[in-house]
């Protein structure tokens, strides 16, 4: 579907050459003005075409097409800059995150849990038992965990810290280090 297909009453056979002739100029002007205005060049280009189609049928080929294109692109870029300055996102809103119930999120979560459980199985037995007890679905307290494992409640924190450090090192060794981007110094 082309631009001419949208408005059959306006786009006649004699205006089609105008559209074809202006297309490179509109694309170039929109590409030049859009980044400074914080707009997408394709959106700006589409707006210019819309402005051309909004003109009366008798004035579709503007008297000076190049000047009209430049003026329209700059006017729309100014409008875009004003809009960006005035419109602010609601305070406290964050970008939309994938829904918790999405299949991709569920598959990623399951893979992460499997990797964590596999790494926990390779820990020393004392660490493995402690972390399994802490990850229990019943969410036990330190007192309950200490009673279950036969340890003092005061030693759970330091042991947990050492076990988590060991687990972090194991998991970090399994993750591929990211490549450096940009220029190296």
CSV table of C-alpha atoms in Angstrom, one decimal, residues 45-172:
chain,number,residue,atom,x,y,z
A,45,UNK,CA,8.4,12.1,6.9
A,46,UNK,CA,4.9,10.7,7.3
A,47,UNK,CA,3.7,13.9,9.0
A,48,UNK,CA,5.0,15.9,6.0
A,49,UNK,CA,3.1,13.7,3.6
A,50,UNK,CA,0.0,14.1,5.7
A,51,UNK,CA,0.4,17.9,5.6
A,52,UNK,CA,0.7,17.7,1.8
A,53,UNK,CA,-2.5,15.6,1.5
A,54,UNK,CA,-4.3,18.0,3.8
A,55,UNK,CA,-3.8,20.8,1.4
A,56,UNK,CA,-6.8,21.6,-0.9
A,57,UNK,CA,-6.9,19.6,-4.1
A,58,UNK,CA,-6.3,22.7,-6.1
A,59,UNK,CA,-3.1,23.5,-4.1
A,60,UNK,CA,-1.6,19.9,-4.0
A,61,UNK,CA,1.4,20.8,-6.1
A,62,UNK,CA,2.8,23.8,-4.0
A,63,UNK,CA,4.1,26.7,-6.0
A,64,UNK,CA,7.6,26.1,-4.8
A,65,UNK,CA,7.7,22.5,-3.7
A,66,UNK,CA,11.3,22.5,-2.3
A,67,UNK,CA,10.6,25.6,-0.2
A,68,UNK,CA,7.3,24.1,1.0
A,69,UNK,CA,9.0,20.8,2.0
A,70,UNK,CA,11.8,22.6,3.9
A,71,UNK,CA,9.3,24.8,5.7
A,72,UNK,CA,6.9,22.0,6.6
A,73,UNK,CA,9.7,19.7,7.8
A,74,UNK,CA,11.1,22.5,10.0
A,75,UNK,CA,7.7,23.4,11.4
A,76,UNK,CA,6.9,19.8,12.3
A,77,UNK,CA,10.3,19.4,13.9
A,78,UNK,CA,9.7,22.5,16.0
A,79,UNK,CA,6.3,21.1,17.0
A,80,UNK,CA,8.0,17.9,18.0
A,81,UNK,CA,10.6,19.7,20.1
A,82,UNK,CA,7.9,21.7,21.9
A,83,UNK,CA,6.0,18.5,22.5
A,84,UNK,CA,9.0,16.8,24.0
A,85,UNK,CA,9.7,19.8,26.2
A,86,UNK,CA,6.2,20.0,27.6
A,87,UNK,CA,5.2,16.3,27.9
A,88,UNK,CA,6.7,14.4,30.8
A,89,UNK,CA,6.0,10.9,31.8
A,90,UNK,CA,4.0,10.3,35.0
A,91,UNK,CA,6.2,10.4,38.1
A,92,UNK,CA,7.1,7.0,39.4
A,93,UNK,CA,6.2,5.1,36.3
A,94,UNK,CA,8.7,2.7,34.8
A,95,UNK,CA,8.8,1.3,31.4
A,96,UNK,CA,6.5,-1.6,30.7
A,97,UNK,CA,8.0,-4.9,31.8
A,98,UNK,CA,7.0,-8.2,30.4
A,99,UNK,CA,4.1,-9.6,32.3
A,100,UNK,CA,4.9,-12.1,35.0
A,101,UNK,CA,2.7,-14.7,33.5
A,102,UNK,CA,4.3,-14.6,30.0
A,103,UNK,CA,5.7,-17.9,28.7
A,104,UNK,CA,9.1,-16.4,28.0
A,105,UNK,CA,9.4,-15.1,31.6
A,106,UNK,CA,8.3,-18.5,33.0
A,107,UNK,CA,10.9,-20.4,30.9
A,108,UNK,CA,13.7,-18.0,31.9
A,109,UNK,CA,12.7,-18.3,35.5
A,110,UNK,CA,12.7,-22.0,35.4
A,111,UNK,CA,16.1,-22.1,33.7
A,112,UNK,CA,17.6,-19.7,36.3
A,113,UNK,CA,16.2,-21.9,39.1
A,114,UNK,CA,17.6,-25.1,37.6
A,115,UNK,CA,21.0,-23.4,37.2
A,116,UNK,CA,20.9,-22.2,40.8
A,117,UNK,CA,19.9,-25.6,42.2
A,118,UNK,CA,22.6,-27.4,40.1
A,119,UNK,CA,25.2,-25.0,41.5
A,120,UNK,CA,23.9,-25.4,45.0
A,121,UNK,CA,24.2,-29.2,44.7
A,122,UNK,CA,28.0,-28.8,43.9
A,123,UNK,CA,28.5,-26.7,47.1
A,124,UNK,CA,29.9,-28.4,50.3
A,125,UNK,CA,27.2,-30.3,52.1
A,126,UNK,CA,26.9,-27.8,55.0
A,127,UNK,CA,26.3,-24.9,52.5
A,128,UNK,CA,24.0,-26.9,50.3
A,129,UNK,CA,21.8,-27.9,53.3
A,130,UNK,CA,21.7,-24.3,54.7
A,131,UNK,CA,20.8,-22.7,51.4
A,132,UNK,CA,18.2,-25.4,50.7
A,133,UNK,CA,16.6,-24.6,54.0
A,134,UNK,CA,16.6,-20.9,53.3
A,135,UNK,CA,15.0,-21.4,50.0
A,136,UNK,CA,12.3,-23.6,51.4
A,137,UNK,CA,8.8,-22.6,50.2
A,138,UNK,CA,7.6,-22.3,53.9
A,139,UNK,CA,10.0,-19.3,54.4
A,140,UNK,CA,11.4,-20.5,57.7
A,141,UNK,CA,12.9,-18.2,60.3
A,142,UNK,CA,16.6,-18.3,61.4
A,143,UNK,CA,15.5,-20.0,64.6
A,144,UNK,CA,13.7,-22.8,62.7
A,145,UNK,CA,16.6,-23.2,60.3
A,146,UNK,CA,19.1,-23.4,63.1
A,147,UNK,CA,17.0,-26.0,64.9
A,148,UNK,CA,16.6,-28.1,61.7
A,149,UNK,CA,20.3,-28.1,60.9
A,150,UNK,CA,21.6,-28.4,64.5
A,151,UNK,CA,23.5,-25.1,64.4
A,152,UNK,CA,23.5,-22.1,66.6
A,153,UNK,CA,21.4,-19.3,65.4
A,154,UNK,CA,24.3,-16.8,65.6
A,155,UNK,CA,26.4,-18.8,63.2
A,156,UNK,CA,23.8,-18.9,60.4
A,157,UNK,CA,24.6,-15.4,59.1
A,158,UNK,CA,28.4,-15.8,58.7
A,159,UNK,CA,28.0,-19.3,57.2
A,160,UNK,CA,25.3,-18.1,54.9
A,161,UNK,CA,27.6,-15.2,53.8
A,162,UNK,CA,30.5,-17.6,53.0
A,163,UNK,CA,28.2,-20.0,51.2
A,164,UNK,CA,26.7,-17.3,49.1
A,165,UNK,CA,30.2,-16.0,48.2
A,166,UNK,CA,31.2,-19.5,47.1
A,167,UNK,CA,27.9,-19.8,45.1
A,168,UNK,CA,28.6,-16.4,43.4
A,169,UNK,CA,32.1,-17.5,42.4
A,170,UNK,CA,30.8,-20.8,41.0
A,171,UNK,CA,28.0,-19.0,39.0
A,172,UNK,CA,30.4,-16.3,37.8
